[in-house]
Coordinates of C-alpha atoms and ligand atoms in Angstrom, one line a residue:
M37 CA 15.4 -26.5 -35.8
K38 CA 14.9 -22.7 -36.0
T39 CA 17.5 -21.0 -38.2
L40 CA 18.7 -17.7 -36.7
Y41 CA 18.7 -14.9 -39.3
L42 CA 21.7 -12.7 -38.1
K43 CA 22.7 -9.2 -39.2
D44 CA 26.3 -8.6 -40.1
D45 CA 27.4 -7.0 -36.8
E46 CA 29.7 -7.7 -33.8
K47 CA 27.0 -9.4 -31.7
S48 CA 26.1 -11.7 -34.5
I49 CA 29.7 -12.6 -35.2
A50 CA 30.0 -13.6 -31.5
T51 CA 26.8 -15.6 -31.7
A52 CA 28.0 -17.4 -34.8
A53 CA 31.4 -18.2 -33.2
E54 CA 29.7 -19.8 -30.2
I55 CA 27.5 -21.9 -32.4
L56 CA 30.5 -23.1 -34.4
K57 CA 32.6 -23.9 -31.3
G58 CA 29.6 -26.0 -30.1
G59 CA 29.7 -28.1 -33.3
G60 CA 26.8 -26.2 -35.1
L61 CA 26.4 -24.9 -38.7
V62 CA 26.4 -21.3 -39.7
A63 CA 26.0 -20.0 -43.2
I64 CA 28.5 -17.1 -43.7
P65 CA 28.8 -14.6 -46.5
T66 CA 32.0 -14.7 -48.5
E67 CA 33.0 -12.6 -51.5
T68 CA 32.3 -15.6 -53.8
V69 CA 29.2 -17.3 -52.6
Y70 CA 27.6 -18.0 -49.2
G71 CA 29.4 -20.8 -47.4
L72 CA 27.9 -23.3 -44.9
A73 CA 30.5 -23.4 -42.2
A74 CA 31.4 -25.9 -39.5
N75 CA 34.5 -26.5 -37.4
A76 CA 36.9 -28.1 -39.9
L77 CA 38.7 -30.1 -37.1
D78 CA 35.5 -31.7 -35.8
G79 CA 34.4 -34.7 -38.0
E80 CA 31.0 -34.9 -36.4
A81 CA 30.2 -31.2 -37.1
V82 CA 31.4 -31.6 -40.7
K83 CA 29.1 -34.6 -41.2
R84 CA 26.2 -32.3 -40.4
I85 CA 27.1 -30.1 -43.4
F86 CA 26.8 -33.1 -45.7
E87 CA 23.4 -34.0 -44.2
A88 CA 22.0 -30.5 -44.4
K89 CA 23.0 -30.1 -48.0
G90 CA 22.3 -33.6 -49.1
R91 CA 25.9 -33.6 -50.5
P92 CA 27.5 -36.8 -51.8
Q93 CA 30.0 -38.1 -49.3
D94 CA 32.9 -38.3 -51.7
N95 CA 33.0 -34.6 -52.4
P96 CA 35.6 -32.9 -50.2
L97 CA 35.2 -29.5 -48.5
I98 CA 37.3 -26.3 -48.6
V99 CA 38.9 -25.2 -45.3
H100 CA 38.7 -21.5 -44.7
V101 CA 41.4 -19.6 -42.7
S102 CA 41.8 -15.9 -41.8
C103 CA 45.6 -15.6 -42.0
A104 CA 48.7 -17.4 -43.3
Q105 CA 49.8 -18.4 -39.8
E106 CA 46.8 -20.7 -39.5
I107 CA 47.9 -22.8 -42.5
P108 CA 51.0 -24.9 -41.4
P109 CA 49.2 -27.1 -39.0
L110 CA 46.7 -28.1 -41.7
V111 CA 49.1 -29.2 -44.4
A112 CA 51.8 -32.0 -44.5
E113 CA 54.4 -29.5 -45.6
T114 CA 54.4 -25.9 -46.6
D115 CA 55.3 -24.9 -50.1
E116 CA 56.9 -21.7 -51.3
R117 CA 54.4 -21.5 -54.2
L118 CA 51.6 -21.4 -51.7
Y119 CA 53.0 -18.3 -50.1
A120 CA 53.6 -16.7 -53.5
L121 CA 50.0 -17.3 -54.3
A122 CA 48.8 -16.1 -50.9
E123 CA 50.9 -12.9 -51.2
K124 CA 49.3 -12.1 -54.5
F125 CA 45.7 -13.3 -54.2
W126 CA 44.8 -13.7 -50.6
P127 CA 42.5 -12.8 -49.0
G128 CA 40.4 -13.5 -52.1
P129 CA 38.7 -16.0 -54.4
L130 CA 41.4 -18.7 -54.7
T131 CA 41.6 -22.2 -53.2
V132 CA 44.8 -24.2 -53.1
V133 CA 45.0 -28.0 -52.8
M134 CA 47.9 -29.5 -51.0
K135 CA 48.9 -32.6 -49.0
K136 CA 46.9 -32.6 -45.8
S137 CA 48.2 -33.0 -42.2
A138 CA 46.7 -35.6 -39.7
L139 CA 44.6 -32.8 -38.2
I140 CA 42.2 -32.8 -41.1
P141 CA 39.5 -35.3 -40.5
D142 CA 38.5 -37.7 -43.3
E143 CA 35.0 -36.1 -43.4
V144 CA 36.6 -32.9 -44.8
S145 CA 38.9 -34.5 -47.3
A146 CA 36.4 -37.2 -48.3
G147 CA 39.1 -39.8 -48.0
L148 CA 41.7 -38.0 -50.2
D149 CA 45.2 -37.3 -48.8
T150 CA 44.9 -33.6 -49.8
V151 CA 43.1 -30.6 -48.4
A152 CA 41.8 -27.5 -50.1
I153 CA 42.5 -24.2 -48.4
R154 CA 41.2 -20.7 -49.0
M155 CA 41.4 -17.3 -47.2
P156 CA 38.2 -15.4 -48.0
S157 CA 38.2 -11.6 -48.1
H158 CA 34.6 -10.9 -46.9
P159 CA 35.0 -9.1 -43.6
A160 CA 32.2 -11.1 -42.0
A161 CA 33.8 -14.4 -43.0
R162 CA 37.2 -13.3 -41.6
A163 CA 35.6 -12.0 -38.4
V164 CA 33.8 -15.3 -37.8
I165 CA 36.9 -17.4 -38.4
K166 CA 38.9 -15.1 -36.0
A167 CA 36.2 -15.0 -33.3
S168 CA 35.8 -18.8 -33.3
G169 CA 39.5 -19.4 -33.4
L170 CA 38.8 -22.3 -35.8
P171 CA 39.5 -23.2 -39.4
L172 CA 36.1 -23.5 -41.0
A173 CA 35.1 -26.2 -43.5
A174 CA 32.5 -24.5 -45.8
P175 CA 31.0 -25.6 -49.1
S176 CA 28.5 -23.4 -50.8
A177 CA 25.4 -23.0 -48.7
N178 CA 22.9 -24.4 -51.1
L179 CA 21.1 -27.7 -51.4
S180 CA 23.5 -30.0 -53.3
G181 CA 23.0 -29.6 -57.1
R182 CA 21.1 -26.3 -56.9
P183 CA 22.6 -22.9 -58.0
S184 CA 25.0 -21.6 -55.4
P185 CA 23.6 -18.8 -53.1
T186 CA 24.8 -15.3 -53.5
K187 CA 22.3 -13.7 -51.1
A188 CA 21.3 -14.7 -47.6
R189 CA 17.7 -15.2 -48.9
H190 CA 19.0 -17.9 -51.2
V191 CA 20.5 -19.7 -48.2
M192 CA 17.2 -19.5 -46.4
D193 CA 15.3 -20.8 -49.4
D194 CA 17.4 -23.9 -49.5
L195 CA 18.4 -24.6 -45.8
E196 CA 16.0 -22.8 -43.4
G197 CA 15.2 -25.2 -40.6
K198 CA 18.3 -27.4 -41.4
I199 CA 21.1 -25.1 -40.1
D200 CA 21.6 -23.1 -36.9
A201 CA 22.1 -19.6 -38.4
V202 CA 22.8 -17.4 -41.4
I203 CA 24.6 -14.1 -41.4
D204 CA 23.3 -11.6 -43.9
G205 CA 26.3 -9.9 -45.3
G206 CA 24.6 -8.6 -48.5
P207 CA 25.0 -9.8 -52.1
C208 CA 28.4 -11.5 -52.9
S209 CA 30.7 -9.3 -54.8
V210 CA 32.3 -12.0 -57.1
G211 CA 29.2 -14.3 -57.5
V212 CA 30.8 -17.5 -58.5
E213 CA 32.9 -19.9 -56.4
S214 CA 36.7 -19.6 -55.9
T215 CA 39.2 -20.8 -58.4
V216 CA 40.6 -24.2 -57.3
I217 CA 44.2 -25.0 -58.2
T218 CA 46.1 -28.1 -57.1
L219 CA 49.9 -28.0 -56.4
E220 CA 49.9 -31.8 -56.3
T221 CA 50.5 -32.0 -60.0
E222 CA 53.5 -30.8 -62.0
P223 CA 52.8 -28.3 -63.5
P224 CA 50.0 -27.2 -61.1
M225 CA 46.5 -27.8 -62.5
L226 CA 43.4 -25.6 -62.5
L227 CA 40.5 -27.8 -61.3
R228 CA 37.7 -25.2 -61.2
P229 CA 37.8 -21.7 -62.8
G230 CA 36.7 -18.8 -60.6
G231 CA 37.4 -15.2 -59.6
I232 CA 41.2 -15.6 -60.3
T233 CA 41.9 -16.3 -63.9
P234 CA 44.4 -18.9 -65.4
E235 CA 46.4 -15.9 -66.8
Q236 CA 46.7 -14.4 -63.3
L237 CA 47.8 -17.7 -61.8
E238 CA 50.5 -18.2 -64.5
E239 CA 52.0 -14.8 -63.6
V240 CA 52.9 -16.4 -60.2
L241 CA 53.3 -20.1 -61.0
G242 CA 54.6 -20.1 -64.6
K243 CA 52.9 -22.7 -66.8
I244 CA 49.8 -24.3 -65.4
T245 CA 47.4 -26.8 -67.0
V246 CA 43.6 -26.7 -67.1
N247 CA 41.8 -29.9 -66.2
H248 CA 39.7 -30.9 -69.2
A249 CA 36.6 -31.4 -66.9
V250 CA 36.5 -27.6 -66.9
Y251 CA 35.2 -27.6 -70.5
E252 CA 33.7 -31.0 -71.1
K253 CA 32.0 -33.9 -69.6
L254 CA 34.1 -36.5 -67.8
N255 CA 34.6 -39.7 -69.7
E256 CA 32.7 -42.7 -68.4
N257 CA 34.7 -44.3 -65.6
E258 CA 37.2 -41.5 -65.4
E259 CA 38.1 -40.5 -61.9
A260 CA 37.5 -36.8 -61.2
R261 CA 40.5 -34.7 -60.1
S262 CA 38.0 -32.5 -58.4
P263 CA 35.1 -34.7 -57.2
G264 CA 32.8 -31.7 -57.4
M265 CA 33.2 -31.7 -61.2
K266 CA 31.4 -35.0 -61.7
Y267 CA 28.0 -34.1 -60.4
K268 CA 25.1 -32.3 -62.1
H269 CA 25.5 -29.0 -60.5
Y270 CA 24.4 -25.4 -60.2
A271 CA 21.1 -26.5 -61.8
P272 CA 17.6 -25.2 -61.6
K273 CA 14.8 -27.7 -62.0
A274 CA 14.1 -26.3 -65.5
E275 CA 15.9 -27.8 -68.4
V276 CA 18.7 -25.4 -69.3
T277 CA 20.2 -25.0 -72.8
L278 CA 23.0 -22.7 -73.7
I279 CA 22.7 -20.9 -77.0
K280 CA 25.8 -19.7 -78.8
G281 CA 25.6 -17.0 -81.5
G282 CA 24.4 -13.4 -81.7
F283 CA 21.3 -11.9 -80.1
E284 CA 19.4 -11.8 -83.4
V285 CA 19.4 -15.6 -83.9
Y286 CA 18.9 -16.2 -80.1
E287 CA 15.8 -14.0 -80.2
K288 CA 14.4 -15.6 -83.3
Y289 CA 15.1 -19.1 -82.0
L290 CA 13.4 -18.6 -78.7
K291 CA 10.4 -17.0 -80.3
A292 CA 10.1 -20.0 -82.6
C293 CA 10.3 -22.4 -79.6
G294 CA 7.1 -21.0 -78.0
G295 CA 5.7 -22.9 -75.0
D296 CA 6.8 -22.8 -71.4
I297 CA 10.2 -21.2 -71.9
C298 CA 12.2 -18.3 -70.6
A299 CA 15.2 -16.3 -71.7
V300 CA 18.3 -15.9 -69.5
C301 CA 20.1 -13.1 -71.3
Y302 CA 22.2 -10.0 -71.0
E303 CA 21.1 -6.6 -69.6
G304 CA 18.8 -4.8 -72.0
E305 CA 17.8 -7.9 -73.9
G306 CA 15.0 -9.2 -71.6
K307 CA 12.3 -6.8 -72.8
N308 CA 12.1 -8.8 -76.1
F309 CA 10.7 -11.8 -74.4
D310 CA 7.6 -12.7 -72.4
I311 CA 9.6 -14.2 -69.5
S312 CA 13.2 -13.3 -69.1
F313 CA 16.0 -12.9 -66.5
E314 CA 19.0 -10.8 -67.1
F315 CA 22.5 -11.8 -65.7
G316 CA 24.9 -9.0 -66.4
K317 CA 26.3 -6.9 -69.3
K318 CA 27.3 -8.6 -72.5
D319 CA 31.0 -7.8 -72.4
D320 CA 31.4 -7.4 -68.7
Y321 CA 32.2 -10.9 -67.4
A322 CA 32.4 -9.8 -63.8
S323 CA 28.8 -8.6 -63.9
Q324 CA 27.8 -11.9 -65.5
A325 CA 29.4 -13.8 -62.6
R326 CA 27.6 -11.6 -60.0
G327 CA 24.2 -12.3 -61.7
I328 CA 24.2 -15.8 -63.0
F329 CA 23.2 -17.9 -60.0
E330 CA 20.4 -15.6 -59.0
A331 CA 19.0 -15.7 -62.5
L332 CA 19.0 -19.5 -62.5
R333 CA 17.1 -19.4 -59.2
Q334 CA 14.6 -17.0 -60.6
V335 CA 13.9 -19.4 -63.5
D336 CA 12.6 -21.9 -60.9
E337 CA 10.7 -19.4 -58.8
K338 CA 8.8 -18.6 -62.0
G339 CA 8.2 -22.3 -62.6
C340 CA 9.5 -22.3 -66.2
K341 CA 10.1 -25.7 -67.8
K342 CA 12.9 -24.7 -70.1
A343 CA 15.5 -21.9 -69.9
F344 CA 17.6 -20.8 -72.9
V345 CA 20.7 -19.0 -71.7
R346 CA 23.0 -16.8 -73.7
C347 CA 26.3 -18.6 -73.8
P348 CA 29.0 -16.4 -72.2
E349 CA 32.5 -16.0 -73.6
P350 CA 34.9 -18.4 -71.8
R351 CA 37.4 -15.6 -71.1
G352 CA 38.7 -14.1 -67.9
I353 CA 36.1 -14.7 -65.1
G354 CA 33.7 -15.5 -68.0
L355 CA 35.4 -19.0 -68.0
A356 CA 33.9 -19.6 -64.6
V357 CA 30.5 -18.5 -65.7
Y358 CA 30.7 -20.7 -68.7
N359 CA 31.9 -23.7 -66.7
R360 CA 29.0 -23.3 -64.2
L361 CA 26.4 -22.9 -67.0
L362 CA 27.7 -25.9 -68.8
R363 CA 27.0 -28.0 -65.8
S364 CA 23.6 -26.5 -65.1
A365 CA 22.8 -27.3 -68.7
A366 CA 24.1 -30.9 -68.4
F367 CA 26.4 -29.9 -71.3
R368 CA 23.5 -29.0 -73.7
V369 CA 24.9 -26.3 -76.0
L370 CA 23.4 -25.2 -79.3
D371 CA 25.8 -23.3 -81.4
L372 CA 23.7 -21.3 -83.8
D373 CA 26.6 -19.4 -85.2
F374 CA 27.1 -21.4 -88.4
G375 CA 29.4 -19.4 -90.6
I376 CA 27.4 -20.5 -93.7
A377 CA 23.9 -19.7 -94.9
V378 CA 21.2 -22.2 -93.9
Y379 CA 18.0 -22.8 -95.8
G380 CA 15.0 -25.0 -95.1
I381 CA 13.1 -27.2 -97.5
T382 CA 9.7 -28.7 -96.4
G383 CA 6.5 -30.0 -97.8
Q384 CA 3.8 -32.5 -97.3
T385 CA 4.5 -36.2 -97.5
G386 CA 5.0 -37.4 -101.0
S387 CA 5.8 -34.0 -102.4
G388 CA 9.2 -35.4 -103.5
K389 CA 11.4 -32.9 -101.8
S390 CA 14.1 -35.4 -100.8
T391 CA 14.5 -36.4 -104.5
L392 CA 14.7 -32.8 -105.4
C393 CA 17.4 -32.2 -102.8
K394 CA 19.8 -34.3 -104.8
K395 CA 19.9 -31.3 -107.2
A396 CA 21.0 -29.1 -104.4
E397 CA 23.8 -31.5 -103.5
D398 CA 25.0 -31.3 -107.1
M399 CA 25.4 -27.5 -106.5
G400 CA 27.7 -28.0 -103.5
I401 CA 25.0 -27.4 -101.0
A402 CA 25.0 -29.8 -98.0
V403 CA 21.6 -31.3 -97.5
I404 CA 20.7 -32.4 -94.0
Y405 CA 18.0 -35.1 -94.1
T406 CA 16.2 -34.9 -90.7
D407 CA 14.2 -38.1 -91.3
K408 CA 17.6 -39.9 -91.1
L409 CA 18.5 -37.9 -88.0
A410 CA 15.2 -38.8 -86.4
R411 CA 16.2 -42.4 -86.7
T412 CA 19.6 -41.7 -85.1
A413 CA 17.8 -39.8 -82.3
L414 CA 15.9 -42.9 -81.3
E415 CA 19.2 -44.5 -80.4
S416 CA 19.8 -41.9 -77.7
K417 CA 19.3 -43.2 -74.2
A418 CA 17.8 -39.9 -73.1
V419 CA 15.3 -40.0 -75.9
Q420 CA 14.4 -43.6 -75.2
K421 CA 13.8 -42.7 -71.6
A422 CA 11.5 -39.9 -72.5
L423 CA 9.6 -42.1 -74.9
T424 CA 9.1 -44.9 -72.5
G425 CA 7.8 -42.3 -69.9
A426 CA 5.4 -41.0 -72.5
F427 CA 4.3 -44.2 -74.3
G428 CA 5.1 -47.1 -72.1
G429 CA 8.1 -49.5 -71.7
D430 CA 6.9 -51.9 -74.4
I431 CA 8.1 -49.6 -77.2
I432 CA 11.7 -50.7 -76.4
E433 CA 12.6 -54.1 -77.7
N434 CA 16.2 -55.4 -77.2
G435 CA 17.5 -51.9 -76.5
A436 CA 16.0 -50.4 -79.7
V437 CA 12.7 -48.5 -80.3
N438 CA 10.0 -50.5 -82.0
R439 CA 9.2 -47.8 -84.5
A440 CA 6.0 -49.3 -85.9
L441 CA 4.5 -49.6 -82.4
L442 CA 5.7 -46.1 -81.5
A443 CA 4.1 -44.7 -84.6
K444 CA 0.8 -46.5 -83.9
K445 CA 0.7 -45.3 -80.3
A446 CA 1.7 -41.7 -81.2
F447 CA -0.6 -41.2 -84.2
S448 CA -3.7 -42.9 -82.8
S449 CA -4.0 -40.8 -79.6
P450 CA -5.0 -37.2 -79.3
G451 CA -2.0 -35.1 -78.5
G452 CA 0.2 -38.1 -79.3
T453 CA 2.1 -36.4 -82.1
E454 CA 2.9 -33.4 -79.9
L455 CA 4.1 -35.7 -77.2
L456 CA 6.3 -37.6 -79.6
N457 CA 7.8 -34.3 -80.8
T458 CA 8.5 -33.2 -77.3
C459 CA 10.5 -36.4 -76.7
T460 CA 12.5 -36.4 -80.0
H461 CA 12.8 -32.9 -81.4
P462 CA 15.4 -31.6 -79.0
E463 CA 17.8 -34.4 -79.9
I464 CA 17.0 -34.1 -83.7
I465 CA 17.6 -30.4 -83.5
R466 CA 21.0 -31.0 -81.7
L467 CA 21.9 -33.5 -84.4
T468 CA 20.9 -31.1 -87.2
V469 CA 22.9 -28.3 -85.7
D470 CA 26.0 -30.6 -85.5
E471 CA 25.5 -31.6 -89.1
I472 CA 25.4 -27.9 -90.2
H473 CA 28.7 -27.3 -88.4
R474 CA 30.2 -30.4 -90.0
A475 CA 29.0 -29.2 -93.5
Q476 CA 30.6 -25.8 -92.9
K477 CA 33.9 -27.4 -91.9
A478 CA 33.8 -29.6 -94.9
G479 CA 33.6 -26.5 -97.1
A480 CA 29.9 -26.7 -98.2
K481 CA 28.6 -23.5 -99.9
A482 CA 25.4 -23.5 -97.8
A483 CA 23.3 -26.0 -95.9
L484 CA 19.7 -27.1 -96.7
I485 CA 17.6 -28.7 -93.9
D486 CA 15.2 -31.2 -95.4
A487 CA 12.4 -31.5 -92.8
P488 CA 8.8 -32.5 -93.4
V489 CA 7.7 -30.9 -90.2
L490 CA 10.1 -28.0 -90.2
F491 CA 7.4 -25.7 -89.0
A492 CA 6.7 -27.8 -85.9
T493 CA 10.3 -27.1 -84.8
P494 CA 12.1 -23.8 -84.0
L495 CA 14.5 -24.5 -87.0
P496 CA 13.0 -22.0 -89.3
A497 CA 14.6 -19.4 -87.0
V498 CA 18.0 -20.4 -88.3
C499 CA 17.0 -20.5 -92.0
R500 CA 17.6 -17.6 -94.3
K501 CA 14.7 -18.8 -96.4
V502 CA 12.4 -21.7 -96.5
I503 CA 11.3 -23.6 -99.7
C504 CA 8.0 -25.4 -99.8
V505 CA 7.6 -28.3 -102.3
T506 CA 4.0 -29.1 -103.3
A507 CA 2.3 -31.7 -105.5
P508 CA -1.4 -32.6 -106.0
E509 CA -2.8 -34.9 -103.4
E510 CA -3.5 -37.8 -105.8
L511 CA 0.1 -37.8 -107.0
R512 CA 1.5 -37.6 -103.4
K513 CA -0.7 -40.5 -102.4
K514 CA 0.6 -42.6 -105.4
R515 CA 4.2 -41.8 -104.5
I516 CA 4.0 -42.7 -100.8
K517 CA 2.0 -45.9 -101.6
E518 CA 4.7 -47.0 -104.0
R519 CA 7.7 -45.9 -101.9
D520 CA 6.5 -47.3 -98.5
G521 CA 4.2 -50.1 -99.6
L522 CA 1.1 -48.5 -97.9
T523 CA -2.5 -49.4 -98.3
D524 CA -5.0 -46.7 -99.4
E525 CA -6.1 -46.3 -95.9
Q526 CA -2.6 -46.0 -94.4
A527 CA -1.7 -43.4 -97.0
D528 CA -4.8 -41.3 -96.3
M529 CA -4.1 -41.5 -92.6
R530 CA -0.6 -40.1 -93.1
I531 CA -1.8 -37.4 -95.5
N532 CA -4.6 -36.3 -93.2
A533 CA -2.3 -36.1 -90.2
Q534 CA -0.4 -33.3 -91.8
Q535 CA -1.0 -29.6 -92.0
S536 CA -2.7 -28.2 -95.1
E537 CA -0.9 -27.2 -98.1
E538 CA -2.0 -23.6 -97.6
D539 CA -0.4 -23.7 -94.1
Y540 CA 2.9 -24.8 -95.5
K541 CA 2.8 -22.2 -98.3
A542 CA 1.9 -19.4 -96.0
K543 CA 5.0 -19.9 -93.9
S544 CA 7.4 -20.4 -96.7
D545 CA 9.4 -17.9 -98.8
Y546 CA 9.5 -19.9 -102.1
I547 CA 7.2 -22.5 -103.6
I548 CA 8.2 -25.2 -106.0
E549 CA 5.5 -27.4 -107.6
N550 CA 6.9 -30.8 -108.2
I551 CA 4.9 -32.6 -110.8
S552 CA 7.7 -32.9 -113.3
L553 CA 11.0 -33.5 -111.5
E554 CA 12.9 -31.7 -114.3
E555 CA 10.9 -28.5 -114.0
A556 CA 11.1 -28.6 -110.2
E557 CA 14.9 -29.0 -110.5
N558 CA 15.1 -26.0 -112.7
K559 CA 13.1 -23.9 -110.2
L560 CA 15.5 -25.0 -107.4
T561 CA 18.5 -24.1 -109.5
E562 CA 16.9 -20.8 -110.2
F563 CA 16.3 -20.2 -106.5
F564 CA 19.8 -20.9 -105.5
G565 CA 21.1 -18.9 -108.4
K566 CA 19.2 -15.9 -107.2
E567 CA 20.6 -16.5 -103.7
G568 CA 24.1 -16.3 -105.2
Y569 CA 25.1 -20.0 -105.6
Y570 CA 25.8 -21.4 -109.0
A571 CA 26.2 -25.0 -110.0
Ligands
TXA1686 O1 34.2 -19.9 -53.2 C1 34.2 -21.0 -52.7 O2 35.1 -21.8 -52.9 C2 33.0 -21.4 -51.9 C3 33.0 -20.5 -50.6 C4 32.0 -20.8 -49.7 O3 34.3 -20.5 -50.1 N1 33.0 -22.8 -51.5 C5 32.8 -23.8 -52.4 O4 32.8 -25.0 -51.9 O5 32.5 -23.6 -53.5 P1 32.2 -26.3 -52.6 O6 32.2 -27.4 -51.6 O7 30.9 -26.0 -53.2 O8 33.2 -26.6 -53.7 C6 34.5 -27.1 -53.4 C7 35.1 -27.7 -54.6 C8 34.5 -29.0 -55.1 O9 34.5 -29.0 -56.5 C9 35.5 -30.0 -54.5 O10 35.4 -31.2 -55.2 C10 36.8 -29.3 -54.6 O11 36.5 -27.9 -54.3 N2 37.8 -29.8 -53.6 C11 37.7 -29.7 -52.3 N3 38.8 -30.3 -51.7 C12 39.5 -30.9 -52.7 C13 40.7 -31.7 -52.8 N4 41.3 -32.0 -51.7 N5 41.1 -32.0 -54.0 C14 40.5 -31.7 -55.1 N6 39.3 -30.9 -55.1 C15 38.8 -30.5 -53.9
MG1687 MG1 29.1 -26.0 -54.3

C-alpha cells in the first residue's frame, strides 16, 4: 500500500475524511502525539489499526470527538462531571473513561464495558473529525512498543506502507499522550498522567486517586486498570536506564561506563558527551515533554546499545515524562543521589581488603561487599538469561547457576571475563546502589564499596575516594590458597587474570600495604580520620 503524505490544508482534510469514511486508516496530528485514526463505529476498520501497529488485542482505543454534542450516543449515560471536565479542559490533552453505549464496537473497547473519550485541540484533528462526520478511534501512530510519534516523519518511519495516509501538521505542541482519568471509580482515578496534571483535575473533581501503575511495575497477575500500562512501552531498541542525581555524578558515571552508550540529557549538557540527545530544559517540564519521544527515537537512529537518561522530576507534566521514561527503561532507575559519602576499596586477590573492612564497620561505616552481591545477582532471572545466551544453557542446573562451570567457561576463553561482566555487572551495580541507600537510611556515617574489580565498573564515579590495598604476591598466594583451598596452579591462574598492582595503584587515591593487619588497620583509621570520621 502506498501511504499518501498529505499537507495540512483543506484539500487534504477532505481526502482524509473520504479515506476514513471508506474504512481506511489516516494518521492525524493532535496536540499530544500523532494518532492513527479509523472510524470508531466500524469494527472492521478498527481491526486494521491493531494490525498496522502490531498492537495487543486487549488494549482499548480512545475515541476522538470534535464537540460535546457528539458524546451522548457513545456513552451509557452522561455525567455532570464529564461536562465539568469538558468545560475546563476540552479541547485538550484529557481523556475520560465512562460506561460505553452499544454503539461502541468491542474492537474499540477491547471487551471492556467502558469507552475512553477525548476532544483534541489540534485544528487538523478537529477538521478531519468534522469533515468525516465520524467519531475516530485513534491510538498513537507508532508501531506498538516504540516511542510515540510527535512528527509526521516518525509516523512514516514506523508505518509507511501500512496505512493509507498521514497529515503533516507539524511537531506536536504537548509531546506526550493525553491524561487518562476514569469516572468509573469513586473517587475518580488517574490511569495515565499527561498534559493535564492531577492538581488541575482535582480543582474540578475534588479528590482523585492515582493508579499505582503510574509509578511502579504492576504486580504479577494483577489486572491492569488501564491495559496500556502493562506493556513494555515507549521504548527504543537500546537498553534505557534512568539516572537520578545531579549533572555532576551523571557525567562522571557515564564517562566511567565507556563503550557503546549515549547520554539523553537536558539542554546545554550534551556537549560533554561523545553521543548525546537533549530533551528539553532542566526545570521546564513542558519542554521535556515536547522533546522526550524524539530523543528516544534518535538513540535508535544512531544505533546506540545503551542510553542513560537524566531522570525528570515527577511534578506537573514532568510526571507524564517520568511515567513514559520508566516504561521505556523497563523500570531500571539508578538513584545516584546518596545523601552520604561513598568510598571504594579495592585490591588484588588475597590483599586482605575484606578483613580490613571490618575495621571500617567498627567506625560506623557501612561496608558493601560486592562479592556477596555478585552471588545474589546470579539469582536474577534476567542475569541468568543473559548468561545462558553468552555461555550456554548448561550453566544453569535446577534453576541455579553452576558457578564453578561458569568460572571455568568465562576465565578460559578470550574475552570471556568481559562477557561475564557485561552479563552480571549491571545487576551488581543496581544491588550496590540499593545497599548504599539502605545504609544511608539506617544512619551509617558513610558507605564503603568493597570490590575487587572496582575499576572494571563505573562505580569509581560515585566514590569520593578509592583505597587500594596491596600485599606482596607470595603472601597473597598463600592467603588465597588457605582461604579457598586452591592448588598452586589455580592460585596462579587467579592472580595472573588480574590487573597489575601498578594499575590498581595508579587509579586509587590512597594506598594501604597489608602485611601486618594491625598496621593496615591503623592506616585505614588514619584515612577515615582525615576524611572526618572518627571511631
Ligand atoms: O494523547 C492521546 O491520548 C493519543 C492521541 C492520539 O489522542 N492517543 C493515545 O492512544 O495515546 P493510545 O492507544 O496509545 O493509548 C490509550 C490509552 C491506553 O493506555 C489504554 O489502555 C487506555 O488509554 N484506555 C483506552 N480505553 C480505555 C478504557 N476503556 N479503560 C481504561 N483505559 C483505557
Ligand atoms: Mg500509545
